[in-house]
Amino acid sequence: IPYIQMKSTSIRDSKFGAALVVEVMKRCGGYVLGFRMDPAEHMKTVFKELSSMHAIYSREPIFGVDVNVQQGRQRHLDPRADSAADDVEILTHDEATMAAYYADDSEERGAELTYSQELGLAIELPPEGLSVKSLWSVV
């Protein structure tokens, strides 16, 4: 269960004895999950660890992105503020290789299969004048 979905954790008595209970928020299904563990000391250790992790996550949740609130406020106040330039490198490949591959009407001639020593598997024969190496160099 993701910590963001947990509502609470507790140890309760059940018809099977003491159980670790995890309540899930209503918007996430509203489930009440019970877990019985033996020995009981192990359940207390797991409960403390789970409660601690849930409390830490609730204070500072991780949503998958790092956000700097101060930086966001500065950008909001001054939208013309310098932003970091992207480090982008544009690579050019031999476009003629791909054009020749796509221009070939392999559907009309049927897919001729052969074993490629380079790849170690069966492939369609490349069009005239092209090799497997030239097709893979585009990728």
Short mmCIF file of N, CA, C and O in Angstrom, two decimals:
data_model
loop_
_atom_site.label_atom_id
_atom_site.label_comp_id
_atom_site.label_asym_id
_atom_site.label_seq_id
_atom_site.Cartn_x
_atom_site.Cartn_y
_atom_site.Cartn_z
N ILE A 1 0.86 -1.18 0.00
CA ILE A 1 0.00 0.00 0.00
C ILE A 1 0.90 1.24 0.00
O ILE A 1 1.73 1.38 0.89
N PRO A 2 0.73 2.12 -0.96
CA PRO A 2 1.50 3.37 -0.92
C PRO A 2 1.13 4.19 0.31
O PRO A 2 -0.04 4.24 0.71
N TYR A 3 2.12 4.82 0.92
CA TYR A 3 1.87 5.59 2.14
C TYR A 3 0.83 6.69 1.90
O TYR A 3 0.09 7.05 2.80
N ILE A 4 0.77 7.22 0.68
CA ILE A 4 -0.16 8.31 0.40
C ILE A 4 -1.61 7.85 0.52
O ILE A 4 -2.51 8.66 0.73
N GLN A 5 -1.86 6.55 0.40
CA GLN A 5 -3.22 6.02 0.48
C GLN A 5 -3.62 5.62 1.90
O GLN A 5 -4.79 5.39 2.17
N MET A 6 -2.66 5.55 2.81
CA MET A 6 -2.95 5.10 4.16
C MET A 6 -3.60 6.19 4.99
O MET A 6 -3.18 7.34 4.96
N LYS A 7 -4.62 5.83 5.73
CA LYS A 7 -5.29 6.76 6.63
C LYS A 7 -4.73 6.60 8.04
O LYS A 7 -4.38 7.58 8.69
N SER A 8 -4.62 5.36 8.51
CA SER A 8 -4.08 5.12 9.85
C SER A 8 -3.63 3.67 9.98
O SER A 8 -4.02 2.81 9.20
N THR A 9 -2.82 3.44 11.02
CA THR A 9 -2.39 2.09 11.37
C THR A 9 -2.63 1.90 12.85
O THR A 9 -2.51 2.84 13.64
N SER A 10 -2.97 0.69 13.24
CA SER A 10 -3.19 0.41 14.66
C SER A 10 -3.11 -1.10 14.89
O SER A 10 -3.06 -1.88 13.96
N ILE A 11 -3.09 -1.46 16.18
CA ILE A 11 -3.17 -2.87 16.56
C ILE A 11 -4.49 -3.04 17.29
O ILE A 11 -4.77 -2.32 18.25
N ARG A 12 -5.32 -3.95 16.79
CA ARG A 12 -6.65 -4.18 17.37
C ARG A 12 -6.85 -5.66 17.66
O ARG A 12 -6.21 -6.52 17.06
N ASP A 13 -7.80 -5.92 18.55
CA ASP A 13 -8.20 -7.30 18.81
C ASP A 13 -9.20 -7.72 17.75
O ASP A 13 -10.08 -6.94 17.34
N SER A 14 -9.06 -8.95 17.30
CA SER A 14 -10.00 -9.51 16.33
C SER A 14 -10.38 -10.90 16.80
O SER A 14 -9.88 -11.38 17.82
N LYS A 15 -11.22 -11.58 16.06
CA LYS A 15 -11.62 -12.92 16.47
C LYS A 15 -10.45 -13.91 16.34
O LYS A 15 -10.52 -15.00 16.88
N PHE A 16 -9.39 -13.50 15.66
CA PHE A 16 -8.21 -14.35 15.52
C PHE A 16 -7.08 -13.92 16.47
O PHE A 16 -5.98 -14.44 16.38
N GLY A 17 -7.35 -12.95 17.33
CA GLY A 17 -6.33 -12.43 18.24
C GLY A 17 -5.92 -11.04 17.80
O GLY A 17 -6.61 -10.38 17.03
N ALA A 18 -4.78 -10.57 18.29
CA ALA A 18 -4.31 -9.23 17.94
C ALA A 18 -3.96 -9.18 16.45
O ALA A 18 -3.43 -10.14 15.89
N ALA A 19 -4.31 -8.05 15.82
CA ALA A 19 -4.05 -7.88 14.38
C ALA A 19 -3.55 -6.47 14.10
O ALA A 19 -3.98 -5.51 14.73
N LEU A 20 -2.62 -6.38 13.16
CA LEU A 20 -2.15 -5.08 12.68
C LEU A 20 -3.18 -4.61 11.67
O LEU A 20 -3.48 -5.30 10.70
N VAL A 21 -3.76 -3.42 11.90
CA VAL A 21 -4.83 -2.90 11.04
C VAL A 21 -4.34 -1.67 10.30
O VAL A 21 -3.79 -0.75 10.90
N VAL A 22 -4.53 -1.68 8.98
CA VAL A 22 -4.18 -0.55 8.12
C VAL A 22 -5.47 -0.07 7.48
O VAL A 22 -6.13 -0.84 6.77
N GLU A 23 -5.83 1.18 7.75
CA GLU A 23 -7.01 1.77 7.13
C GLU A 23 -6.58 2.59 5.93
O GLU A 23 -5.63 3.38 6.01
N VAL A 24 -7.27 2.38 4.81
CA VAL A 24 -6.97 3.09 3.57
C VAL A 24 -7.99 4.21 3.42
O VAL A 24 -9.16 4.06 3.78
N MET A 25 -7.54 5.35 2.87
CA MET A 25 -8.43 6.49 2.70
C MET A 25 -9.63 6.13 1.84
O MET A 25 -9.55 5.29 0.96
N LYS A 26 -10.73 6.81 2.10
CA LYS A 26 -11.99 6.51 1.42
C LYS A 26 -11.85 6.70 -0.10
O LYS A 26 -12.36 5.90 -0.87
N ARG A 27 -11.12 7.74 -0.53
CA ARG A 27 -10.98 7.99 -1.97
C ARG A 27 -10.18 6.89 -2.66
O ARG A 27 -10.17 6.79 -3.88
N CYS A 28 -9.48 6.07 -1.88
CA CYS A 28 -8.67 4.97 -2.43
C CYS A 28 -9.33 3.62 -2.18
O CYS A 28 -8.68 2.59 -2.28
N GLY A 29 -10.58 3.62 -1.83
CA GLY A 29 -11.31 2.37 -1.63
C GLY A 29 -11.87 2.19 -0.24
O GLY A 29 -12.78 1.41 -0.03
N GLY A 30 -11.31 2.91 0.74
CA GLY A 30 -11.81 2.83 2.11
C GLY A 30 -11.65 1.45 2.74
O GLY A 30 -12.44 1.08 3.61
N TYR A 31 -10.67 0.70 2.35
CA TYR A 31 -10.47 -0.64 2.89
C TYR A 31 -9.92 -0.60 4.31
O TYR A 31 -9.22 0.32 4.69
N VAL A 32 -10.25 -1.65 5.06
CA VAL A 32 -9.65 -1.87 6.37
C VAL A 32 -8.98 -3.24 6.26
O VAL A 32 -9.65 -4.26 6.11
N LEU A 33 -7.66 -3.23 6.30
CA LEU A 33 -6.89 -4.46 6.12
C LEU A 33 -6.32 -4.91 7.45
O LEU A 33 -5.74 -4.12 8.18
N GLY A 34 -6.49 -6.17 7.76
CA GLY A 34 -5.98 -6.72 9.01
C GLY A 34 -4.94 -7.79 8.74
O GLY A 34 -5.12 -8.63 7.85
N PHE A 35 -3.85 -7.76 9.51
CA PHE A 35 -2.77 -8.72 9.35
C PHE A 35 -2.44 -9.33 10.70
O PHE A 35 -2.18 -8.61 11.67
N ARG A 36 -2.46 -10.64 10.79
CA ARG A 36 -2.08 -11.33 12.01
C ARG A 36 -0.64 -11.79 11.87
O ARG A 36 -0.26 -12.34 10.83
N MET A 37 0.15 -11.57 12.89
CA MET A 37 1.56 -11.96 12.84
C MET A 37 1.93 -12.70 14.11
O MET A 37 1.49 -12.34 15.20
N ASP A 38 2.75 -13.70 13.94
CA ASP A 38 3.30 -14.43 15.07
C ASP A 38 4.80 -14.35 14.99
O ASP A 38 5.37 -14.49 13.91
N PRO A 39 5.48 -14.12 16.02
CA PRO A 39 5.06 -13.80 17.38
C PRO A 39 4.55 -12.36 17.50
O PRO A 39 4.80 -11.54 16.63
N ALA A 40 3.85 -12.08 18.57
CA ALA A 40 3.24 -10.77 18.79
C ALA A 40 4.29 -9.65 18.85
O ALA A 40 4.02 -8.52 18.44
N GLU A 41 5.49 -9.96 19.33
CA GLU A 41 6.55 -8.95 19.40
C GLU A 41 6.92 -8.46 17.98
O GLU A 41 7.24 -7.30 17.78
N HIS A 42 6.87 -9.38 17.04
CA HIS A 42 7.17 -9.03 15.65
C HIS A 42 6.13 -8.04 15.12
O HIS A 42 6.46 -7.09 14.41
N MET A 43 4.86 -8.23 15.51
CA MET A 43 3.79 -7.33 15.08
C MET A 43 4.02 -5.93 15.64
O MET A 43 3.83 -4.94 14.92
N LYS A 44 4.44 -5.83 16.88
CA LYS A 44 4.70 -4.52 17.48
C LYS A 44 5.84 -3.81 16.76
O LYS A 44 5.78 -2.60 16.52
N THR A 45 6.88 -4.55 16.40
CA THR A 45 8.01 -3.97 15.67
C THR A 45 7.57 -3.46 14.30
O THR A 45 7.91 -2.35 13.89
N VAL A 46 6.80 -4.28 13.60
CA VAL A 46 6.29 -3.88 12.28
C VAL A 46 5.37 -2.67 12.40
O VAL A 46 5.43 -1.74 11.60
N PHE A 47 4.52 -2.66 13.42
CA PHE A 47 3.62 -1.53 13.65
C PHE A 47 4.39 -0.24 13.88
O PHE A 47 4.09 0.80 13.29
N LYS A 48 5.42 -0.29 14.72
CA LYS A 48 6.21 0.92 14.99
C LYS A 48 6.90 1.41 13.72
O LYS A 48 6.91 2.60 13.43
N GLU A 49 7.48 0.49 12.96
CA GLU A 49 8.17 0.85 11.72
C GLU A 49 7.19 1.45 10.71
O GLU A 49 7.45 2.49 10.10
N LEU A 50 6.05 0.81 10.53
CA LEU A 50 5.04 1.28 9.58
C LEU A 50 4.49 2.65 10.00
O LEU A 50 4.35 3.55 9.17
N SER A 51 4.22 2.82 11.27
CA SER A 51 3.72 4.11 11.78
C SER A 51 4.76 5.21 11.58
O SER A 51 4.42 6.33 11.18
N SER A 52 6.01 4.89 11.85
CA SER A 52 7.08 5.86 11.69
C SER A 52 7.23 6.27 10.22
O SER A 52 7.31 7.46 9.90
N MET A 53 7.26 5.30 9.32
CA MET A 53 7.40 5.59 7.89
C MET A 53 6.21 6.40 7.38
O MET A 53 6.37 7.33 6.59
N HIS A 54 5.01 6.06 7.84
CA HIS A 54 3.81 6.80 7.42
C HIS A 54 3.86 8.24 7.92
O HIS A 54 3.52 9.17 7.19
N ALA A 55 4.30 8.44 9.15
CA ALA A 55 4.40 9.80 9.70
C ALA A 55 5.43 10.63 8.94
O ALA A 55 5.17 11.80 8.61
N ILE A 56 6.57 10.03 8.63
CA ILE A 56 7.61 10.75 7.88
C ILE A 56 7.10 11.10 6.49
O ILE A 56 7.25 12.23 6.02
N TYR A 57 6.46 10.16 5.82
CA TYR A 57 5.96 10.40 4.47
C TYR A 57 4.85 11.46 4.49
O TYR A 57 4.77 12.28 3.59
N SER A 58 4.01 11.44 5.52
CA SER A 58 2.91 12.41 5.60
C SER A 58 3.42 13.84 5.76
O SER A 58 2.84 14.78 5.24
N ARG A 59 4.54 13.99 6.49
CA ARG A 59 5.13 15.32 6.67
C ARG A 59 5.77 15.83 5.39
O ARG A 59 5.64 17.00 5.05
N GLU A 60 6.49 14.98 4.69
CA GLU A 60 7.20 15.36 3.46
C GLU A 60 6.97 14.31 2.38
O GLU A 60 7.83 13.48 2.12
N PRO A 61 5.80 14.35 1.72
CA PRO A 61 5.51 13.33 0.70
C PRO A 61 6.41 13.48 -0.52
O PRO A 61 6.89 14.57 -0.83
N ILE A 62 6.64 12.37 -1.19
CA ILE A 62 7.44 12.34 -2.41
C ILE A 62 6.48 12.10 -3.57
O ILE A 62 5.86 11.05 -3.66
N PHE A 63 6.35 13.08 -4.45
CA PHE A 63 5.44 12.97 -5.57
C PHE A 63 6.15 12.64 -6.88
O PHE A 63 5.55 12.67 -7.94
N GLY A 64 7.44 12.36 -6.83
CA GLY A 64 8.18 11.99 -8.02
C GLY A 64 8.94 13.12 -8.67
O GLY A 64 9.65 12.92 -9.63
N VAL A 65 8.77 14.34 -8.18
CA VAL A 65 9.51 15.49 -8.71
C VAL A 65 10.04 16.30 -7.54
O VAL A 65 9.46 16.34 -6.47
N ASP A 66 11.18 16.94 -7.76
CA ASP A 66 11.73 17.83 -6.75
C ASP A 66 11.27 19.24 -7.06
O ASP A 66 11.44 19.72 -8.18
N VAL A 67 10.68 19.90 -6.08
CA VAL A 67 10.16 21.25 -6.27
C VAL A 67 10.82 22.18 -5.26
O VAL A 67 10.87 21.87 -4.07
N ASN A 68 11.32 23.30 -5.74
CA ASN A 68 11.87 24.33 -4.89
C ASN A 68 10.85 25.45 -4.84
O ASN A 68 10.65 26.16 -5.83
N VAL A 69 10.16 25.59 -3.71
CA VAL A 69 9.08 26.56 -3.58
C VAL A 69 9.59 27.98 -3.81
O VAL A 69 8.94 28.77 -4.49
N GLN A 70 10.75 28.34 -3.27
CA GLN A 70 11.28 29.69 -3.44
C GLN A 70 11.54 29.99 -4.91
O GLN A 70 11.24 31.08 -5.39
N GLN A 71 12.12 29.04 -5.62
CA GLN A 71 12.41 29.24 -7.03
C GLN A 71 11.11 29.43 -7.82
O GLN A 71 11.03 30.27 -8.71
N GLY A 72 10.08 28.69 -7.47
CA GLY A 72 8.78 28.81 -8.13
C GLY A 72 8.16 30.17 -7.90
O GLY A 72 7.58 30.77 -8.80
N ARG A 73 8.29 30.68 -6.69
CA ARG A 73 7.74 32.01 -6.38
C ARG A 73 8.48 33.09 -7.17
O ARG A 73 7.87 34.03 -7.67
N GLN A 74 9.80 32.98 -7.28
CA GLN A 74 10.57 33.96 -8.04
C GLN A 74 10.17 33.95 -9.50
O GLN A 74 10.02 35.00 -10.13
N ARG A 75 9.98 32.78 -10.08
CA ARG A 75 9.56 32.69 -11.48
C ARG A 75 8.18 33.29 -11.68
O ARG A 75 7.90 33.92 -12.68
N HIS A 76 7.31 33.06 -10.70
CA HIS A 76 5.95 33.60 -10.79
C HIS A 76 5.98 35.13 -10.75
O HIS A 76 5.25 35.79 -11.46
N LEU A 77 6.84 35.69 -9.88
CA LEU A 77 6.92 37.14 -9.77
C LEU A 77 7.62 37.76 -10.98
O LEU A 77 7.27 38.85 -11.41
N ASP A 78 8.63 37.10 -11.52
CA ASP A 78 9.36 37.62 -12.67
C ASP A 78 9.44 36.54 -13.75
O ASP A 78 10.38 35.76 -13.80
N PRO A 79 8.43 36.48 -14.64
CA PRO A 79 8.41 35.42 -15.65
C PRO A 79 9.56 35.52 -16.64
O PRO A 79 9.85 34.58 -17.34
N ARG A 80 10.23 36.69 -16.71
CA ARG A 80 11.34 36.85 -17.65
C ARG A 80 12.67 36.42 -17.03
O ARG A 80 13.72 36.61 -17.64
N ALA A 81 12.62 35.86 -15.83
CA ALA A 81 13.86 35.44 -15.16
C ALA A 81 14.58 34.41 -16.03
O ALA A 81 13.96 33.61 -16.71
N ASP A 82 15.89 34.48 -15.99
CA ASP A 82 16.69 33.56 -16.80
C ASP A 82 16.42 32.13 -16.37
O ASP A 82 16.49 31.80 -15.20
N SER A 83 16.12 31.31 -17.34
CA SER A 83 15.97 29.90 -17.06
C SER A 83 17.18 29.18 -17.61
O SER A 83 17.85 29.66 -18.51
N ALA A 84 17.48 28.06 -17.04
CA ALA A 84 18.65 27.29 -17.46
C ALA A 84 18.45 26.80 -18.88
O ALA A 84 17.39 26.33 -19.25
N ALA A 85 19.47 26.94 -19.69
CA ALA A 85 19.41 26.48 -21.08
C ALA A 85 19.54 24.96 -21.10
O ALA A 85 20.31 24.38 -20.34
N ASP A 86 18.77 24.33 -21.98
CA ASP A 86 18.86 22.89 -22.13
C ASP A 86 20.15 22.52 -22.82
O ASP A 86 20.59 23.19 -23.75
N ASP A 87 20.75 21.46 -22.36
CA ASP A 87 21.97 20.96 -22.97
C ASP A 87 21.55 19.92 -24.01
O ASP A 87 21.41 18.74 -23.72
N VAL A 88 21.32 20.40 -25.23
CA VAL A 88 20.80 19.55 -26.30
C VAL A 88 21.81 19.47 -27.42
O VAL A 88 22.37 20.48 -27.84
N GLU A 89 22.02 18.27 -27.90
CA GLU A 89 22.90 18.07 -29.03
C GLU A 89 22.08 17.39 -30.12
O GLU A 89 21.48 16.33 -29.91
N ILE A 90 21.99 18.01 -31.28
CA ILE A 90 21.22 17.47 -32.39
C ILE A 90 22.15 16.61 -33.23
O ILE A 90 23.17 17.07 -33.74
N LEU A 91 21.78 15.35 -33.36
CA LEU A 91 22.58 14.41 -34.12
C LEU A 91 21.95 14.20 -35.49
O LEU A 91 20.73 14.08 -35.60
N THR A 92 22.74 14.16 -36.52
CA THR A 92 22.21 13.88 -37.86
C THR A 92 22.66 12.50 -38.27
O THR A 92 23.79 12.10 -38.03
N HIS A 93 21.77 11.75 -38.84
CA HIS A 93 22.06 10.40 -39.29
C HIS A 93 21.87 10.34 -40.80
O HIS A 93 21.29 11.24 -41.42
N ASP A 94 22.32 9.28 -41.37
CA ASP A 94 22.16 9.09 -42.80
C ASP A 94 20.70 8.82 -43.08
O ASP A 94 20.21 7.71 -42.94
N GLU A 95 19.98 9.87 -43.43
CA GLU A 95 18.54 9.75 -43.66
C GLU A 95 18.23 8.94 -44.91
O GLU A 95 17.15 8.39 -45.05
N ALA A 96 19.20 8.86 -45.82
CA ALA A 96 18.98 8.08 -47.04
C ALA A 96 18.78 6.61 -46.72
O ALA A 96 18.02 5.92 -47.40
N THR A 97 19.44 6.11 -45.68
CA THR A 97 19.30 4.71 -45.29
C THR A 97 17.86 4.42 -44.90
O THR A 97 17.26 3.45 -45.37
N MET A 98 17.30 5.26 -44.04
CA MET A 98 15.92 5.04 -43.60
C MET A 98 14.94 5.26 -44.75
O MET A 98 13.96 4.55 -44.88
N ALA A 99 15.20 6.25 -45.58
CA ALA A 99 14.32 6.51 -46.71
C ALA A 99 14.29 5.31 -47.65
O ALA A 99 13.23 4.90 -48.12
N ALA A 100 15.46 4.72 -47.90
CA ALA A 100 15.52 3.55 -48.78
C ALA A 100 14.78 2.37 -48.15
O ALA A 100 14.11 1.61 -48.85
N TYR A 101 14.88 2.21 -46.85
CA TYR A 101 14.21 1.10 -46.19
C TYR A 101 12.69 1.26 -46.28
O TYR A 101 11.98 0.32 -46.60
N TYR A 102 12.20 2.46 -46.00
CA TYR A 102 10.76 2.68 -46.03
C TYR A 102 10.20 2.74 -47.46
O TYR A 102 9.04 2.44 -47.69
N ALA A 103 11.01 3.12 -48.42
CA ALA A 103 10.55 3.20 -49.80
C ALA A 103 10.42 1.83 -50.43
O ALA A 103 9.72 1.65 -51.41
N ASP A 104 11.09 0.83 -49.88
CA ASP A 104 11.04 -0.53 -50.42
C ASP A 104 9.66 -1.12 -50.21
O ASP A 104 9.12 -1.08 -49.10
N ASP A 105 9.06 -1.70 -51.26
CA ASP A 105 7.75 -2.32 -51.15
C ASP A 105 7.90 -3.79 -50.78
O ASP A 105 7.65 -4.69 -51.57
N SER A 106 8.31 -4.05 -49.55
CA SER A 106 8.55 -5.42 -49.12
C SER A 106 7.26 -6.22 -49.03
O SER A 106 7.26 -7.44 -49.12
N GLU A 107 6.12 -5.54 -48.87
CA GLU A 107 4.85 -6.24 -48.80
C GLU A 107 4.54 -6.89 -50.14
O GLU A 107 3.98 -7.98 -50.20
N GLU A 108 4.87 -6.22 -51.24
CA GLU A 108 4.58 -6.76 -52.56
C GLU A 108 5.47 -7.95 -52.88
O GLU A 108 5.05 -8.89 -53.52
N ARG A 109 6.73 -7.93 -52.47
CA ARG A 109 7.65 -9.02 -52.81
C ARG A 109 7.61 -10.14 -51.77
O ARG A 109 8.20 -11.17 -51.96
N GLY A 110 6.89 -9.94 -50.66
CA GLY A 110 6.82 -10.95 -49.61
C GLY A 110 7.99 -10.82 -48.66
O GLY A 110 9.06 -10.35 -49.03
N ALA A 111 7.81 -11.21 -47.45
CA ALA A 111 8.85 -11.07 -46.43
C ALA A 111 9.77 -12.27 -46.51
O ALA A 111 9.42 -13.37 -46.11
N GLU A 112 10.96 -12.06 -47.07
CA GLU A 112 11.95 -13.13 -47.15
C GLU A 112 12.75 -13.10 -45.84
O GLU A 112 13.34 -12.09 -45.49
N LEU A 113 12.76 -14.20 -45.13
CA LEU A 113 13.44 -14.27 -43.84
C LEU A 113 14.77 -14.98 -43.99
O LEU A 113 14.91 -15.91 -44.78
N THR A 114 15.72 -14.53 -43.21
CA THR A 114 17.04 -15.14 -43.18
C THR A 114 17.60 -15.01 -41.78
O THR A 114 17.15 -14.18 -40.99
N TYR A 115 18.59 -15.85 -41.47
CA TYR A 115 19.24 -15.78 -40.17
C TYR A 115 20.37 -14.77 -40.23
O TYR A 115 21.22 -14.82 -41.10
N SER A 116 20.38 -13.82 -39.29
CA SER A 116 21.42 -12.81 -39.23
C SER A 116 22.46 -13.22 -38.20
O SER A 116 22.16 -13.35 -37.01
N GLN A 117 23.71 -13.41 -38.68
CA GLN A 117 24.80 -13.76 -37.78
C GLN A 117 25.08 -12.61 -36.81
O GLN A 117 25.41 -12.82 -35.65
N GLU A 118 24.93 -11.36 -37.29
CA GLU A 118 25.23 -10.18 -36.47
C GLU A 118 24.29 -10.06 -35.28
O GLU A 118 24.70 -9.72 -34.17
N LEU A 119 23.00 -10.33 -35.53
CA LEU A 119 22.00 -10.17 -34.47
C LEU A 119 21.68 -11.46 -33.74
O LEU A 119 21.19 -11.44 -32.62
N GLY A 120 21.92 -12.58 -34.40
CA GLY A 120 21.64 -13.87 -33.77
C GLY A 120 20.18 -14.23 -33.79
O GLY A 120 19.71 -14.97 -32.93
N LEU A 121 19.43 -13.73 -34.79
CA LEU A 121 18.01 -14.06 -34.91
C LEU A 121 17.57 -13.91 -36.35
O LEU A 121 18.29 -13.41 -37.20
N ALA A 122 16.35 -14.36 -36.63
CA ALA A 122 15.81 -14.29 -37.98
C ALA A 122 15.32 -12.88 -38.27
O ALA A 122 14.69 -12.24 -37.41
N ILE A 123 15.61 -12.38 -39.48
CA ILE A 123 15.19 -11.04 -39.87
C ILE A 123 14.70 -11.06 -41.31
O ILE A 123 14.95 -12.02 -42.05
N GLU A 124 13.97 -10.01 -41.70
CA GLU A 124 13.64 -9.81 -43.11
C GLU A 124 14.92 -9.41 -43.83
O GLU A 124 15.75 -8.69 -43.26
N LEU A 125 15.06 -9.85 -45.06
CA LEU A 125 16.22 -9.43 -45.83
C LEU A 125 16.15 -7.93 -46.04
O LEU A 125 15.10 -7.40 -46.42
N PRO A 126 17.23 -7.21 -45.78
CA PRO A 126 17.22 -5.77 -46.03
C PRO A 126 17.12 -5.51 -47.54
O PRO A 126 17.52 -6.35 -48.34
N PRO A 127 16.59 -4.35 -47.94
CA PRO A 127 16.50 -4.03 -49.36
C PRO A 127 17.90 -3.99 -50.01
O PRO A 127 18.91 -3.87 -49.32
N GLU A 128 17.92 -4.08 -51.33
CA GLU A 128 19.18 -4.04 -52.08
C GLU A 128 20.00 -2.81 -51.68
O GLU A 128 19.48 -1.71 -51.56
N GLY A 129 21.29 -3.00 -51.45
CA GLY A 129 22.19 -1.89 -51.14
C GLY A 129 22.24 -1.51 -49.67
O GLY A 129 22.98 -0.61 -49.29
N LEU A 130 21.42 -2.15 -48.84
CA LEU A 130 21.43 -1.86 -47.40
C LEU A 130 21.89 -3.09 -46.64
O LEU A 130 21.67 -4.21 -47.06
N SER A 131 22.52 -2.85 -45.51
CA SER A 131 22.94 -3.95 -44.65
C SER A 131 22.32 -3.76 -43.27
O SER A 131 21.82 -2.68 -42.93
N VAL A 132 22.36 -4.82 -42.48
CA VAL A 132 21.85 -4.73 -41.11
C VAL A 132 22.63 -3.68 -40.34
O VAL A 132 22.05 -2.89 -39.57
N LYS A 133 23.93 -3.62 -40.55
CA LYS A 133 24.78 -2.66 -39.84
C LYS A 133 24.37 -1.23 -40.17
O LYS A 133 24.28 -0.38 -39.28
N SER A 134 24.06 -0.95 -41.45
CA SER A 134 23.67 0.41 -41.82
C SER A 134 22.32 0.78 -41.23
O SER A 134 22.09 1.92 -40.84
N LEU A 135 21.41 -0.18 -41.12
CA LEU A 135 20.11 0.10 -40.50
C LEU A 135 20.25 0.35 -39.01
O LEU A 135 19.62 1.23 -38.46
N TRP A 136 21.13 -0.42 -38.33
CA TRP A 136 21.32 -0.25 -36.90
C TRP A 136 22.13 1.01 -36.58
O TRP A 136 22.02 1.56 -35.48
N SER A 137 22.92 1.48 -37.52
CA SER A 137 23.69 2.70 -37.25
C SER A 137 22.80 3.93 -37.17
O SER A 137 23.17 4.94 -36.61
N VAL A 138 21.60 3.85 -37.73
CA VAL A 138 20.63 4.95 -37.65
C VAL A 138 20.11 5.09 -36.23
O VAL A 138 19.91 6.17 -35.72
N VAL A 139 19.92 3.95 -35.56
CA VAL A 139 19.41 3.95 -34.20
C VAL A 139 20.51 4.43 -33.33
O VAL A 139 20.54 5.21 -32.54
#
